[in-house]
mmCIF file of C-alpha atoms in Angstrom:
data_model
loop_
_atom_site.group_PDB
_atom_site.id
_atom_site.type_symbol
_atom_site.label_atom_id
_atom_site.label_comp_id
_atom_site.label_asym_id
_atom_site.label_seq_id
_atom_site.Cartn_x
_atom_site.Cartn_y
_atom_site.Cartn_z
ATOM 1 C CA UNK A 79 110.680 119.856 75.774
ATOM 2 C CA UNK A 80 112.488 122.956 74.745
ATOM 3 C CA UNK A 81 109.412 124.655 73.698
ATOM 4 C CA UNK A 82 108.168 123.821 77.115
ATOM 5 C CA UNK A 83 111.091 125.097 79.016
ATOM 6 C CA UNK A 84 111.884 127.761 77.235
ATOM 7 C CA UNK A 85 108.128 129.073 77.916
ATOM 8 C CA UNK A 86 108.337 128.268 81.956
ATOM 9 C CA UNK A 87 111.698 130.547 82.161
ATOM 10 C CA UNK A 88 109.716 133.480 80.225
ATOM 11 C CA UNK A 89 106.814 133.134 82.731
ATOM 12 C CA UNK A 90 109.177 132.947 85.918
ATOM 13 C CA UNK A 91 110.892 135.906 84.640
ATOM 14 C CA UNK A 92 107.570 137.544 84.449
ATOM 15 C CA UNK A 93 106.425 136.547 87.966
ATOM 16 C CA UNK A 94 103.890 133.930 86.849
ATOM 17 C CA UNK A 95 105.149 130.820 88.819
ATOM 18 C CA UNK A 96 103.964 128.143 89.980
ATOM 19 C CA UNK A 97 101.792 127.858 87.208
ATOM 20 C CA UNK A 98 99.317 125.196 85.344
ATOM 21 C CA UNK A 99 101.123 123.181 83.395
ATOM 22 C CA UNK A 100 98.515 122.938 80.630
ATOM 23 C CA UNK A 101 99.136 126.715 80.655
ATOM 24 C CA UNK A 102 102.781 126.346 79.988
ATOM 25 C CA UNK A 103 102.071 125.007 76.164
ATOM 26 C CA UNK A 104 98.231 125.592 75.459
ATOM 27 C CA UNK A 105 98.601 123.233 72.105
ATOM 28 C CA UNK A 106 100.587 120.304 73.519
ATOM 29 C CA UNK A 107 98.981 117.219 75.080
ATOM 30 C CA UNK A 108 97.946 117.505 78.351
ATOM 31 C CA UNK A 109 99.950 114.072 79.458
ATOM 32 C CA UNK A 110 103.017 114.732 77.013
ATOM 33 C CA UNK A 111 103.290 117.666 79.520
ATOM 34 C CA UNK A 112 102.730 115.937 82.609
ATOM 35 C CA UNK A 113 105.924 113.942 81.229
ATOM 36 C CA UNK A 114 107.712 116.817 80.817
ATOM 37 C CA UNK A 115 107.083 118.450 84.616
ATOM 38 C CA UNK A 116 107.919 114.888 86.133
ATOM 39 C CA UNK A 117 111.348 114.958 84.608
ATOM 40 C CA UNK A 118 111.914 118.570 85.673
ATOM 41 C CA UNK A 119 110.896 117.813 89.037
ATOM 42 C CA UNK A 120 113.070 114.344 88.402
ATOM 43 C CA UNK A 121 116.070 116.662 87.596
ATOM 44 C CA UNK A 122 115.899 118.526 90.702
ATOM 45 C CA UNK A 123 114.522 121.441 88.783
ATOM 46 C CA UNK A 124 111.232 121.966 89.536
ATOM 47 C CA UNK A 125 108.064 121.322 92.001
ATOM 48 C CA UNK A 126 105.158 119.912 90.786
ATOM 49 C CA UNK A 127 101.670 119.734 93.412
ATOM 50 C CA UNK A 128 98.054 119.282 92.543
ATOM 51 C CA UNK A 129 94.880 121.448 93.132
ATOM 52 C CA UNK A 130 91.784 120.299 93.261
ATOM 53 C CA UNK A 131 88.740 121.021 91.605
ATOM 54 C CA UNK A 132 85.032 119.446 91.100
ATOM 55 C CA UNK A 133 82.910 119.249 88.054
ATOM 56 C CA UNK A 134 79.367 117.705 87.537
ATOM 57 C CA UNK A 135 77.932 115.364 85.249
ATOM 58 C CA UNK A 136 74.247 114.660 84.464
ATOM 59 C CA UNK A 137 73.336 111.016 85.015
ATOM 60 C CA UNK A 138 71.004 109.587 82.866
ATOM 61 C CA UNK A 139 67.744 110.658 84.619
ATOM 62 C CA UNK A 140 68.852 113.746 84.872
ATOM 63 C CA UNK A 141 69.773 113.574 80.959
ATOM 64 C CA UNK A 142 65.797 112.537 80.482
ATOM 65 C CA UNK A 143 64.940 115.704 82.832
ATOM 66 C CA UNK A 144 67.040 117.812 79.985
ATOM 67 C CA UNK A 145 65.405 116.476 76.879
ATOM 68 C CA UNK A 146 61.490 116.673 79.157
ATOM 69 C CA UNK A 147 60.665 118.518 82.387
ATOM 70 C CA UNK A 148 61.232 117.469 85.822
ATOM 71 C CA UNK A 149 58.755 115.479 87.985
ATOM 72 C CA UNK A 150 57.233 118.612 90.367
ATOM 73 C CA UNK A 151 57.277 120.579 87.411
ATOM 74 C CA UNK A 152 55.027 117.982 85.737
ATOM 75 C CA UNK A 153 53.066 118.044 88.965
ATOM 76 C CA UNK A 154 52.276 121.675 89.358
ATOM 77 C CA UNK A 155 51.168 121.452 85.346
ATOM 78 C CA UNK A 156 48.971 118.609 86.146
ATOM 79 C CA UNK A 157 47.737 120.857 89.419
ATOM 80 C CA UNK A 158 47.217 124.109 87.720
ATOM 81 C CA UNK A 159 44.702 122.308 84.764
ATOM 82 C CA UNK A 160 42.673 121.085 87.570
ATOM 83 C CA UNK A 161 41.957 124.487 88.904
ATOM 84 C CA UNK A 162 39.802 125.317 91.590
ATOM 85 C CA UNK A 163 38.370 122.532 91.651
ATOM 86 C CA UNK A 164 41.850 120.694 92.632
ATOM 87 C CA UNK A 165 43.480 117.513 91.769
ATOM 88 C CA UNK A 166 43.408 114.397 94.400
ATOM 89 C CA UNK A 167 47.107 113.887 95.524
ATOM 90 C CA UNK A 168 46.684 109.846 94.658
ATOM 91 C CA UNK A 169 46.178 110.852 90.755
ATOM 92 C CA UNK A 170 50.148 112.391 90.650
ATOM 93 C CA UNK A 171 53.905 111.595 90.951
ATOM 94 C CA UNK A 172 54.463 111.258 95.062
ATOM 95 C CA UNK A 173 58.502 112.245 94.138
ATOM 96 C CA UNK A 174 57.616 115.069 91.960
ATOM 97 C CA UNK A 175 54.590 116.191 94.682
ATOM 98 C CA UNK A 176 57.271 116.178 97.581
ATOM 99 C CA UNK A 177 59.414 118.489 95.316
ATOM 100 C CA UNK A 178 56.460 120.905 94.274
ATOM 101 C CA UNK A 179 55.932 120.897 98.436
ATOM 102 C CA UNK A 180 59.071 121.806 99.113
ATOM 103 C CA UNK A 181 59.156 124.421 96.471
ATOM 104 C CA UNK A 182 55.966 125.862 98.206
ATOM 105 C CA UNK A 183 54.175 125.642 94.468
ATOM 106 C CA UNK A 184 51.089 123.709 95.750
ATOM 107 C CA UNK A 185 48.946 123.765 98.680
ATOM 108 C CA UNK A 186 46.871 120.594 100.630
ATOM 109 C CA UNK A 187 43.739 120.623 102.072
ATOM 110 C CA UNK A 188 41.791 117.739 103.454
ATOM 111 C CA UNK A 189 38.202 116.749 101.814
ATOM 112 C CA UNK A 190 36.074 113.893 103.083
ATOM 113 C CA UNK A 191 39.186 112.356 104.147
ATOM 114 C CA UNK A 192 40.481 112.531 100.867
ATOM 115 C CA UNK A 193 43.966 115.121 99.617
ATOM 116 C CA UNK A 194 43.620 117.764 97.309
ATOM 117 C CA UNK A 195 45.827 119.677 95.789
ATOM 118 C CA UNK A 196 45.608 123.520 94.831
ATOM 119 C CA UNK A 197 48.478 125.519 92.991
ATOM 120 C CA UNK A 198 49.411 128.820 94.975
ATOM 121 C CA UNK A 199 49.565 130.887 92.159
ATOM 122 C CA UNK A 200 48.161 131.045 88.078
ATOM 123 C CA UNK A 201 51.648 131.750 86.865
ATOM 124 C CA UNK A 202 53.147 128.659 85.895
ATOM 125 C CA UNK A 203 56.576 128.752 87.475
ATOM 126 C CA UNK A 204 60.094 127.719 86.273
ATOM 127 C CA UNK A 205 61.144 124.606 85.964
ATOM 128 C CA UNK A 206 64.686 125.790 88.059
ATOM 129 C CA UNK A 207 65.812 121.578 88.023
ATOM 130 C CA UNK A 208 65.923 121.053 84.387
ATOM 131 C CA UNK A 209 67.052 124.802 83.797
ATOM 132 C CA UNK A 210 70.386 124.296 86.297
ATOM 133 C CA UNK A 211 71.077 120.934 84.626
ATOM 134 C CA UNK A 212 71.102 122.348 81.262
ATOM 135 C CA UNK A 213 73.701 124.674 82.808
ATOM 136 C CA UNK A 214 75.686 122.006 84.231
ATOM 137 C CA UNK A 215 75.592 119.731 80.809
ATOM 138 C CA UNK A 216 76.734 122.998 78.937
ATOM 139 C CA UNK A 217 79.405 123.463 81.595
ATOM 140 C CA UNK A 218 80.161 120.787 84.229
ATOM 141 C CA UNK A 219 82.009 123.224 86.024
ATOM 142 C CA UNK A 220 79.770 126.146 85.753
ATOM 143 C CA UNK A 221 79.326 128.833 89.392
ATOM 144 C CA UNK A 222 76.302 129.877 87.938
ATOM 145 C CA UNK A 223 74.403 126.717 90.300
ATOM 146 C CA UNK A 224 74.237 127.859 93.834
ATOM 147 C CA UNK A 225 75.714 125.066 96.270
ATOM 148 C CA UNK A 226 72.766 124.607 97.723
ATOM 149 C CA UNK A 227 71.119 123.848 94.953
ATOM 150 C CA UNK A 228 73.942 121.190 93.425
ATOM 151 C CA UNK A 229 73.637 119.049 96.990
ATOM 152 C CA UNK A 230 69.957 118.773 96.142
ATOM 153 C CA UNK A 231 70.695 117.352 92.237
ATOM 154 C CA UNK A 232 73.218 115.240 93.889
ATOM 155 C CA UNK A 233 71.219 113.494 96.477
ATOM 156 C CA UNK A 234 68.584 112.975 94.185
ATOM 157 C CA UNK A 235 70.815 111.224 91.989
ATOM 158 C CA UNK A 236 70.325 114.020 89.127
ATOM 159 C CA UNK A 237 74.394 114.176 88.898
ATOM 160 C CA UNK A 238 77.777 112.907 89.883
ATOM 161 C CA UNK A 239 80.164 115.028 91.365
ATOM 162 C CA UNK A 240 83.641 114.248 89.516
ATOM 163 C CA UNK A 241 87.323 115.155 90.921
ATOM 164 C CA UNK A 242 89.804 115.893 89.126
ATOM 165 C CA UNK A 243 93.442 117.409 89.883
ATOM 166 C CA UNK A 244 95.435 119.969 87.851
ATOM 167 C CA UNK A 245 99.167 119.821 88.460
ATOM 168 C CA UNK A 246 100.774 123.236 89.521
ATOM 169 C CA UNK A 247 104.386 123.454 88.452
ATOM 170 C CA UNK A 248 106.933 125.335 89.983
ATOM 171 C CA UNK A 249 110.915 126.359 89.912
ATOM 172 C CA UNK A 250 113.250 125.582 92.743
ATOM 173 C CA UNK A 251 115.447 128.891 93.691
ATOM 174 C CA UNK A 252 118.896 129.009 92.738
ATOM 175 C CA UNK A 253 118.382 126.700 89.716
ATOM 176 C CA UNK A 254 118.881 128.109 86.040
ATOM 177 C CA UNK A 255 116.199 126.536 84.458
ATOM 178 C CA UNK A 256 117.911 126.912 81.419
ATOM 179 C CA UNK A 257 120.289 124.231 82.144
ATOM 180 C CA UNK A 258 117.771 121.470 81.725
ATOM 181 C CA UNK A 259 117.872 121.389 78.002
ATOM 182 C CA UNK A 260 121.515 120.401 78.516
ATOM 183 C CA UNK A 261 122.586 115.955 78.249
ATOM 184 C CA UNK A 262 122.071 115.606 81.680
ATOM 185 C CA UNK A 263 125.199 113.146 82.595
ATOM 186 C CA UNK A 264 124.607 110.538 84.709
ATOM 187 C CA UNK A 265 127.977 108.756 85.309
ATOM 188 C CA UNK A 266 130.988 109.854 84.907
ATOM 189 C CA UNK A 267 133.570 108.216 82.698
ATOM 190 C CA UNK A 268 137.239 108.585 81.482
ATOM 191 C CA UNK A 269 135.866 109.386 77.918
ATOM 192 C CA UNK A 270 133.585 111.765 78.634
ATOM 193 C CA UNK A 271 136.870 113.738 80.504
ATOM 194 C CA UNK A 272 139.288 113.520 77.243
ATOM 195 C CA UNK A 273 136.941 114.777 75.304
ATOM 196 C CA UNK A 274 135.490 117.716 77.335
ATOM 197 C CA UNK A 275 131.557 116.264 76.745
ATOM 198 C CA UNK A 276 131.198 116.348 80.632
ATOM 199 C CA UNK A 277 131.707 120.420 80.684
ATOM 200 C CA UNK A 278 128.884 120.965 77.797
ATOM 201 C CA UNK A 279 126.219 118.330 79.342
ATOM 202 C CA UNK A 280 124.147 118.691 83.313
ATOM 203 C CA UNK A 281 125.267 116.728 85.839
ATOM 204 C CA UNK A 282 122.543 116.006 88.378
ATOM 205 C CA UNK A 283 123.571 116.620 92.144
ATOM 206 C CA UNK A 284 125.071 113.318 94.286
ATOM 207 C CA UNK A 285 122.632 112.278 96.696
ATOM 208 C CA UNK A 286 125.077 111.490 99.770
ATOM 209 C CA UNK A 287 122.401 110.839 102.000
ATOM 210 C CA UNK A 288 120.821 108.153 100.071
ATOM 211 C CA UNK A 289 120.080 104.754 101.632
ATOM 212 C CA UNK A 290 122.023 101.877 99.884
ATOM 213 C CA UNK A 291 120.548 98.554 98.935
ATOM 214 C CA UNK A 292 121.021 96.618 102.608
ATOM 215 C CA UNK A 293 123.789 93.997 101.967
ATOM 216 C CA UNK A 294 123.290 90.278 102.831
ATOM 217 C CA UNK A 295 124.076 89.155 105.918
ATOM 218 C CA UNK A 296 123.763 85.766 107.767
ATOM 219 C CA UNK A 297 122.573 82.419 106.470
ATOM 220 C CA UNK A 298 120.897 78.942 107.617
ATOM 221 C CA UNK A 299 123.279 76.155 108.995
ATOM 222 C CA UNK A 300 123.213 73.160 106.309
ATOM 223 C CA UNK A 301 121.675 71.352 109.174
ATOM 224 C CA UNK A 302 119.038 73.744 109.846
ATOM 225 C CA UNK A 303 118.089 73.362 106.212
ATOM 226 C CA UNK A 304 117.418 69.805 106.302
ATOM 227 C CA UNK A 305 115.684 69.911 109.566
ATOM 228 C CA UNK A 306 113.001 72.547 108.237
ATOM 229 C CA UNK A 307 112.586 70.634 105.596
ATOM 230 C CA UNK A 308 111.740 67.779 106.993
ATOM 231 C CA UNK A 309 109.532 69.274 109.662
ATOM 232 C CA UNK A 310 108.156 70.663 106.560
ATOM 233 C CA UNK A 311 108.022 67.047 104.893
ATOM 234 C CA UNK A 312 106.083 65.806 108.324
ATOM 235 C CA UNK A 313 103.645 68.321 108.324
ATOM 236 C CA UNK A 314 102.647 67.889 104.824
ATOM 237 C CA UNK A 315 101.564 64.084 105.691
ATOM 238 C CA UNK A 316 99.529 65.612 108.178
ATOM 239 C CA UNK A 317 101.553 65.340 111.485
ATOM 240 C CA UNK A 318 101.183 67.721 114.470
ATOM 241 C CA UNK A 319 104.013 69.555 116.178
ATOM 242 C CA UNK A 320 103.544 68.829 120.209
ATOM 243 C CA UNK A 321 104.398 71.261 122.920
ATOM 244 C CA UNK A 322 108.027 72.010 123.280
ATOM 245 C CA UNK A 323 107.517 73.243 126.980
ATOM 246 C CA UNK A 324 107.131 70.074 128.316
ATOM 247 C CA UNK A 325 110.407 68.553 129.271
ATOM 248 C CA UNK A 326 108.781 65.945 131.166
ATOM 249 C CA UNK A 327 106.792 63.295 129.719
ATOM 250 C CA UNK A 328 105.173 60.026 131.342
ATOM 251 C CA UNK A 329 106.104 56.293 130.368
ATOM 252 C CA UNK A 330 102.860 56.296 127.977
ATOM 253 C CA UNK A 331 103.584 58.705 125.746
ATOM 254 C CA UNK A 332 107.047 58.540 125.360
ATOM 255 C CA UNK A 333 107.368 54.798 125.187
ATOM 256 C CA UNK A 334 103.316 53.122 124.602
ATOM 257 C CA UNK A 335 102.036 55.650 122.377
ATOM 258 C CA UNK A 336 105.068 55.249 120.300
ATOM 259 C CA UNK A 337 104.632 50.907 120.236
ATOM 260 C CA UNK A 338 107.868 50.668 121.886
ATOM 261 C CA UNK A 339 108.682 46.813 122.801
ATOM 262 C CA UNK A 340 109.101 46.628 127.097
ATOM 263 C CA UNK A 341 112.129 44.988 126.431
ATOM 264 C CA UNK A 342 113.232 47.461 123.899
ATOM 265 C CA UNK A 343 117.087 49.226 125.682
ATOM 266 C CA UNK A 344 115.668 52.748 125.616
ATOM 267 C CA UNK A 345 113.276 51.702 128.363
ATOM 268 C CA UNK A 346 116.213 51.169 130.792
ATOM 269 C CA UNK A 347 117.312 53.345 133.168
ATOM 270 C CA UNK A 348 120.804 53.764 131.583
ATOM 271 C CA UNK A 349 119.201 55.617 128.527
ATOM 272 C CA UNK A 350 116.057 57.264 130.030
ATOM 273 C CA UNK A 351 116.093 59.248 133.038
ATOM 274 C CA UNK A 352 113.001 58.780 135.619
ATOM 275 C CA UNK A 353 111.782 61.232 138.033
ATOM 276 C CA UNK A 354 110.316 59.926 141.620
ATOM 277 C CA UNK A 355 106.707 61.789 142.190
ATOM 278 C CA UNK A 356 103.390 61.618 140.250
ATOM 279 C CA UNK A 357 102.914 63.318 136.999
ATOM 280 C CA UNK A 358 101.629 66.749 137.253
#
């Protein structure tokens, strides 16, 4: 850590910030670094963001392409033995003809209903597939492949385009980043003030504008309790809650439905009130 810090102040004195963080210490491990910037940034003392960048690996076809040739350059071999006579287009790869096509390496010309193929010129041409993946397996990362050319490998399933993010550390102004390799002191206690520690260690900045941890507030009425659990307890055996906007019910299902006796009290008018009309 002090190694690390000590190296970030000489390059911010020098201009160089933000910086890579690899950068910062060369030999150390990449993620014992990224441990390092976090607690920086942690402290208050430091930014940390992320660029982007893209590499490419070979797949395993295009690994084969590497350690052989690549389909149209097989084709325009194949083509170019034939000579003038030609080569019928059934008798060769129909992935590695499309790419000879494209590359304008070959010709077509119609024969008794029948496709032959002609090369365009005697000079056998480069195989520019396998050469550009031999770049990329040498370097992933490599400018030396024209874009256009990397879409191509790509869609033909040659490579994989990887991302990957490299974190860019910077210093916050008005912090001495020197004062990181102090203790940093996180509370405050009577000890630490009779002895004097709290002068020699960092204490990090109060956040007053903090959110606290929202205190409890209200709570079910006993009652409540027991009647949600045994609502809970009914609809466990497989009972159905009914509508609760009908206030009115008829004779049936409030009394019938229910096996109520017709002499049973809660059928008189004393405990049940009745309502003149038909039912709705």
């Amino acid at each position: 850590m002090k190694a690390f810090v000590k190296n970030l102040h000489s390059l911010s004195a020098q201009g160089k910030i933000p910086v890579d963080v690899q950068s910062v210490c060369p030999e150390e491990d990449p993620i014992v670094l990224a441990g390092y910037a976090k607690s920086l940034v942690g402290r208050g003392f430091a930014t940390l963001t992320y660029q982007n960048y893209f590499s490419y690996e070979c797949t395993a076809e295009g690994k084969l392409i590497c350690q052989g040739s690549s389909p149209e350059f097989k084709v325009i071999l194949q083509v170019q033995e034939s000579g003038e006579s030609g080569i019928c287009a059934k008798n060769v790869d129909k992935i590695g003809l499309g790419h000879a096509l494209k590359r304008r390496w070959i010709s077509r010309k119609n024969v008794e209903s029948e496709t032959f193929l002609y090369p365009v010129s005697s000079e056998v041409p480069e195989d520019i597939v396998k050469n550009y993946l031999l770049i990329l397996e040498k370097c992933p990362t490599s400018s030396d492949v024209p874009s256009k050319e990397l879409k191509t490998l790509e869609k033909r399933k040659l490579v994989t385009k990887v991302k990957h993010q490299i974190p860019i550390i910077g210093l916050v102004k008005g912090m001495d980043i020197l004062l990181s390799l102090r203790k940093e002191i996180k509370m405050l206690t009577s000890d630490l003030l009779k002895s004097g520690e709290w002068e020699k260690g960092y204490m990090k900045p109060l956040n007053l504008k903090a959110h606290g941890v929202a205190p409890r507030a209200g709570a079910l009425h006993p009652l409540m309790k027991v009647r949600k659990e045994v609502r809970e307890i009914f609809l466990a055996m497989g009972f159905q809650e009914m509508c609760t906007d009908r206030w009115v019910e008829s004779s049936f299902w409030n009394f019938d439905s229910l096996f109520q006796p017709q002499q049973h009290p809660a059928r008189d008018s004393h405990d049940t009130f009745f309502l003149k009309g038909e039912a709705a």
